[in-house]
Coordinates of C-alpha atoms in Angstrom, one line a residue:
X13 CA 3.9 -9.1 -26.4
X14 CA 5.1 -8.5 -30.2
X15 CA 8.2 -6.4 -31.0
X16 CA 10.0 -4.6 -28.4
X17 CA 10.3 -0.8 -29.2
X18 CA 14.0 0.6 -29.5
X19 CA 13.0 2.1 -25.6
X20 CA 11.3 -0.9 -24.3
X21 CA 14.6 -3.1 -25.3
X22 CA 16.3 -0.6 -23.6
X23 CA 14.4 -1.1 -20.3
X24 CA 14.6 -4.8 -20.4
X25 CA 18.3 -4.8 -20.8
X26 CA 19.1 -2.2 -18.1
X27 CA 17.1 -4.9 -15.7
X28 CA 18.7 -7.5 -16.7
X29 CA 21.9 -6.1 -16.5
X30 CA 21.2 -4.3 -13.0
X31 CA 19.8 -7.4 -11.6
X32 CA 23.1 -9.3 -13.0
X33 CA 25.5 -7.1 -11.4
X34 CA 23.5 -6.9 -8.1
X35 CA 23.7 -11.0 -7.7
X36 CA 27.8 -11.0 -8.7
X37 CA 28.3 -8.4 -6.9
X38 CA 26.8 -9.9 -3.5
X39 CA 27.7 -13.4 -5.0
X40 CA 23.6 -13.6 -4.1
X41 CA 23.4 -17.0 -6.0
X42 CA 25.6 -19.9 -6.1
X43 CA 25.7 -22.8 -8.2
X44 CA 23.6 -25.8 -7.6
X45 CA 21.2 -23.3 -5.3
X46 CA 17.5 -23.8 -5.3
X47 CA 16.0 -20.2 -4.9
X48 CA 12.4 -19.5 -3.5
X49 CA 11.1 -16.4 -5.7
X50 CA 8.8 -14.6 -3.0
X51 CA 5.7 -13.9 -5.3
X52 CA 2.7 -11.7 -4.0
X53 CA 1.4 -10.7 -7.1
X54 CA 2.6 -7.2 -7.2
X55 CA 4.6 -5.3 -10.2
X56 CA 8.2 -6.2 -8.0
X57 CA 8.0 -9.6 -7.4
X58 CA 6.6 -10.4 -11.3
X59 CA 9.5 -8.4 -12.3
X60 CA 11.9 -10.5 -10.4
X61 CA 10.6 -13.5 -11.6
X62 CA 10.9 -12.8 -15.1
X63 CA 14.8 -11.6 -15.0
X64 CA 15.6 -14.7 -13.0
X65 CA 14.3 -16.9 -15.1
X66 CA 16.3 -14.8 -18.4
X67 CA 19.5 -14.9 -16.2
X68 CA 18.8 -18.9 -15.1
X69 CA 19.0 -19.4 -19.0
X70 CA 22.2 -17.9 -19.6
X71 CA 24.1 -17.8 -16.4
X72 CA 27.1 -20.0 -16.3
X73 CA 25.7 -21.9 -12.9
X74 CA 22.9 -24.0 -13.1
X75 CA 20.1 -23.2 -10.2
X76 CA 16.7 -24.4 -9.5
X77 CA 13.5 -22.0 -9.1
X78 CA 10.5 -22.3 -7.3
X79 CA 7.9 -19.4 -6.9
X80 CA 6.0 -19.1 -3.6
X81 CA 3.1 -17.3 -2.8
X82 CA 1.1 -16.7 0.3
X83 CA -2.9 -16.3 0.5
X84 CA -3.1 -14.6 3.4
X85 CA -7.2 -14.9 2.7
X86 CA -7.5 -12.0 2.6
X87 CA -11.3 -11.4 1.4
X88 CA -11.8 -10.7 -2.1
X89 CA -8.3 -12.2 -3.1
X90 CA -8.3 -13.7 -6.6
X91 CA -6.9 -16.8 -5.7
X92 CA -6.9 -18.5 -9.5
X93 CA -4.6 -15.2 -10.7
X94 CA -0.8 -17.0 -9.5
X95 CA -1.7 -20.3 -10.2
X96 CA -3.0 -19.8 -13.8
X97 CA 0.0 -17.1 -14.7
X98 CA 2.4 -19.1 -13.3
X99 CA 1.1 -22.4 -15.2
X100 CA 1.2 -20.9 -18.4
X101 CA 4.8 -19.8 -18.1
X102 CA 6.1 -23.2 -16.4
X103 CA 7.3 -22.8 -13.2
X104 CA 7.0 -24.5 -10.6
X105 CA 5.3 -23.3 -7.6
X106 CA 3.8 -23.9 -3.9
X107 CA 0.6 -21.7 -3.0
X108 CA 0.9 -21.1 1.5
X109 CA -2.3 -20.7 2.7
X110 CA -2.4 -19.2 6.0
X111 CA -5.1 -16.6 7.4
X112 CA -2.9 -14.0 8.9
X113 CA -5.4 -11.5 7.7
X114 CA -7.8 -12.2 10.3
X115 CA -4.6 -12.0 13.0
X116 CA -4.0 -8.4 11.5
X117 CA -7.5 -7.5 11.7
X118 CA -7.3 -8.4 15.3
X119 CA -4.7 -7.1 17.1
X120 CA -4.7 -3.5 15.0
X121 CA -7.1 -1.3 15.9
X122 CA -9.1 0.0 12.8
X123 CA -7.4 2.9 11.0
X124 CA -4.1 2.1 12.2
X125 CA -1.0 0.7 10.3
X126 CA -1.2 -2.9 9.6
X127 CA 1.9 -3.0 7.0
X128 CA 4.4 -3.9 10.1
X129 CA 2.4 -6.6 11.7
X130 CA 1.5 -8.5 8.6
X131 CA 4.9 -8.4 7.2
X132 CA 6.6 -9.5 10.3
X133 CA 3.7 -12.5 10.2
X134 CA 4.5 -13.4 6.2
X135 CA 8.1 -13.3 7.1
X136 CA 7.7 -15.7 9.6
X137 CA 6.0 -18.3 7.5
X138 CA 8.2 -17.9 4.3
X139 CA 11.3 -18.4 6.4
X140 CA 9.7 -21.8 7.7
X141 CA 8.5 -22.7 4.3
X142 CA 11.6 -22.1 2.6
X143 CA 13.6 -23.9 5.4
X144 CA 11.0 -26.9 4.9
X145 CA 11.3 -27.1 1.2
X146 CA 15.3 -26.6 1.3
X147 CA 15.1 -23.5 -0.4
X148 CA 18.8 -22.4 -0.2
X149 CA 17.9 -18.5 -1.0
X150 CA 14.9 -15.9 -0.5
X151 CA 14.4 -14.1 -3.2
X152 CA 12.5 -10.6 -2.3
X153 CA 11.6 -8.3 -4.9
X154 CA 12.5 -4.9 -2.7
X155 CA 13.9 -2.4 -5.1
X156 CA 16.9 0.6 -5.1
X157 CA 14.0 2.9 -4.0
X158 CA 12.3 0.6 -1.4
X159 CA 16.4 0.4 0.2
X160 CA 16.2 4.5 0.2
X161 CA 12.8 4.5 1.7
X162 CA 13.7 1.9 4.5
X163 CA 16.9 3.7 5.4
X164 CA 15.4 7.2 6.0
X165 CA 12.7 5.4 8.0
X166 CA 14.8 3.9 10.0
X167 CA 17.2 7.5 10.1
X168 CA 14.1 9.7 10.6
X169 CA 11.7 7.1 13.2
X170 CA 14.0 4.4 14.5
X171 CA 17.5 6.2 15.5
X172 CA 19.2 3.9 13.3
X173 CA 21.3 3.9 10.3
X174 CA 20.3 1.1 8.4
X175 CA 18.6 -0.5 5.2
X176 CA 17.9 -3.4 3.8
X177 CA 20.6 -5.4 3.3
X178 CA 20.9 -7.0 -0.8
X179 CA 21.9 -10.1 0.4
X180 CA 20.9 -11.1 4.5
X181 CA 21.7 -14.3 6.5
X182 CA 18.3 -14.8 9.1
X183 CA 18.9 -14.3 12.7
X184 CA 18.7 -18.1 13.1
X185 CA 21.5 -18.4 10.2
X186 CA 19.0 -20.5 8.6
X187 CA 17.4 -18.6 5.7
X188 CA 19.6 -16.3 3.2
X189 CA 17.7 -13.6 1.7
X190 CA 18.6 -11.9 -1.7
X191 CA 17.1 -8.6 -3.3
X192 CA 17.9 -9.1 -7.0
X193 CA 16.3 -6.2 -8.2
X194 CA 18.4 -4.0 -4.9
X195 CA 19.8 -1.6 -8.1
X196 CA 17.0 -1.3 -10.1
X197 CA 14.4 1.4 -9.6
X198 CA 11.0 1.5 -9.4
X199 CA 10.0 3.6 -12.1
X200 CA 12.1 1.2 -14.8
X201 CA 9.9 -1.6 -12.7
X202 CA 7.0 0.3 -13.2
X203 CA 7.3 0.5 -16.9
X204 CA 8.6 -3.1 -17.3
X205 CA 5.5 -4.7 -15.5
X206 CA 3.1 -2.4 -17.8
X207 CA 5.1 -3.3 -20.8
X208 CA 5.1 -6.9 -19.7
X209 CA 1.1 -6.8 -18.8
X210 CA 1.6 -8.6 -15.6
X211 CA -1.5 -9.8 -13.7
X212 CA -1.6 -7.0 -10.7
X213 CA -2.8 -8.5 -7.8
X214 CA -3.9 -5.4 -5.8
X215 CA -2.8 -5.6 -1.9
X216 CA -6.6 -4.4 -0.1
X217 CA -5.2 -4.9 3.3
X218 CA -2.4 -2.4 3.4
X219 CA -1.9 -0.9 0.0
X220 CA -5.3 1.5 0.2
X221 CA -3.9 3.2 3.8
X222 CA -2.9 6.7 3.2
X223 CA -1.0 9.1 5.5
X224 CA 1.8 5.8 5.8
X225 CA 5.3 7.2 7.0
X226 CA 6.7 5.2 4.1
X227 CA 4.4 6.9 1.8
X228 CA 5.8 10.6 3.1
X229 CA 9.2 9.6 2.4
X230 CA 8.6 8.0 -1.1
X231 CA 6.9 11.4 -1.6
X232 CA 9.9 13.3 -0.2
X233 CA 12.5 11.1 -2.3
X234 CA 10.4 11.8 -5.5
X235 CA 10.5 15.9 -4.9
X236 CA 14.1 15.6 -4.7
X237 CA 14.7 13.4 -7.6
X238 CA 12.4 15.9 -9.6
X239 CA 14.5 18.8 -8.2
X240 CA 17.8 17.2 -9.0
X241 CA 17.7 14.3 -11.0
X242 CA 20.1 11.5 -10.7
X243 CA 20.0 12.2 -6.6
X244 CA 18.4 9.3 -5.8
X245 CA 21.3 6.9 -7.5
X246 CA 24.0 9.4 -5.5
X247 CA 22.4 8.2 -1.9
X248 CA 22.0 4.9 -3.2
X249 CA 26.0 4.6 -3.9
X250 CA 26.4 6.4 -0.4
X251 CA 24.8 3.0 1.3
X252 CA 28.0 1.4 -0.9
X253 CA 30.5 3.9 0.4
X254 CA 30.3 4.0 4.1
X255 CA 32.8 5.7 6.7
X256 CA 33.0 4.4 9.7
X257 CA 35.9 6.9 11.4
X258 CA 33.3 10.3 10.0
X259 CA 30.3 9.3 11.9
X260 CA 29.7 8.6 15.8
X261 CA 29.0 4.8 16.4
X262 CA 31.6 3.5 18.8
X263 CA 31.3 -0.1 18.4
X264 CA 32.2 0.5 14.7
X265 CA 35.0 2.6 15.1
X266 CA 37.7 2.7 17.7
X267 CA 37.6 6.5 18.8
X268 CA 39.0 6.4 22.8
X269 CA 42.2 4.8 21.0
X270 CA 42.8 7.8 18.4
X271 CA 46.2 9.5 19.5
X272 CA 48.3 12.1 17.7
X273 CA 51.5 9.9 15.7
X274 CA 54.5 11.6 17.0
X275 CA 56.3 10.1 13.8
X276 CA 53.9 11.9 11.6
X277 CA 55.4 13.8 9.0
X278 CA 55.3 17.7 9.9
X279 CA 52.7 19.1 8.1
X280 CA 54.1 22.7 8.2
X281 CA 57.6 23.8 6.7
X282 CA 60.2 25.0 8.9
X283 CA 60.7 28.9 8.2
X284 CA 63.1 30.2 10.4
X285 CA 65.6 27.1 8.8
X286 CA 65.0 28.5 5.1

């Protein structure tokens, strides 16, 4: 890659450094732990590889990784790309073969939305995989922005207020899931896989569908970033900085108990004794 520019060292610090933070702050990885690096061959995941493998250098824990990837066979999918990439770098990997493409091509009608069915299906088989190769944590490569995006989803289409999570135990308890990159963004990922010249994979299943609901609010998050930059770190530090006793869920606050404290200290002063 030659001589990093002043800018470029920059960038490659700043991920670093975010990615550091994120895994002390959620103590995401432990000592001895062997972590499966979630690989699909997309800008994210190559960029999480690469820090963890810096921060396995100079961390003061020693931990294992392995990189997975899963051919979905999906047709025209360069199978040889992972393999040779990861060969010529040295780590150790597993390639899953399973044809959940076909499955998605199946059950969703043509022109609908296939991102929620096949991810719930690659889930699946890289929980079992990791639990069959003692894979202590899941490493997924979802970014600061992809954390914004999922919470206004879930806000504006699912009722909910809720994200994804930087560090997740499986509702089994048998899979932990870490997002190393969870306070980086995407366009510093963006630049850092172009500087980096990893091999893009292209996903033709999903990644070609336009109109997404995810796409929308990527697009609204942009606008406002444009409009006000620096916005986008504010709501991310709002996920950080919840209170419970300002908004309206009952099981997380205890609101039928609130009672005025008769032993309050008066608020007002007295008047009519000055």
């Amino acid at each position: 890659m030659g001589t990093l520019s002043v800018n470029q060292n920059k960038l490659q610090k700043r991920l670093r450094r975010q990615a550091g933070e994120a895994i002390a702050d959620f103590n995401m990885i432990e000592d001895g732990d062997k972590v499966m690096v979630c690989l699909s061959g997309g800008k994210d995941s190559y960029t999480m590889l690469d820090v963890l493998l810096y921060l396995q250098k100079v961390a003061p824990i020693k931990f294992e990784i392995v990189a997975v990837n899963m051919d979905q066979k999906q047709p025209g999918f360069p199978e040889h790309v992972l393999p040779a990439y990861l060969e010529s770098i040295g780590v150790p990997y597993h390639i899953i073969e399973k044809d959940t493409y076909s499955v998605v091509k199946e059950k969703i009608p043509e022109g609908k939305t296939t991102c929620s069915l096949c991810s719930r299906l690659r889930r699946g088989t890289l929980y079992t995989y990791a639990d069959e190769i003692g894979a202590t944590k899941m490493a997924l490569g979802h970014h600061r922005d992809d954390i914004l995006e999922t919470f206004f989803l879930n806000m504006f289409y699912g009722g909910t207020l809720k994200a994804m999570p930087p560090k997740l135990l499986s509702d089994d308890g048998r899979n932990v899931v870490i997002r190393p990159l969870a306070y980086c963004s995407e366009k510093d990922i963006e630049a850092y896989s172009q500087l980096k010249e990893f091999p893009i994979i292209p996903c033709n299943l999903c990644g070609s569908q336009e109109n997404l609901q995810r796409q929308v609010v990527k697009e609204m998050l942009l606008d406002w970033e444009r409009k006000s930059p620096g916005r986008t770190e504010i709501m991310f530090r709002a996920l950080q900085n919840v209170v419970p006793s300002q908004l309206a869920d009952r099981d997380l606050f205890d609101f039928t108990s609130l009672r005025i404290d008769d032993n309050a200290t008066p608020r007002f002063l007295d008047v009519m004794s000055l």
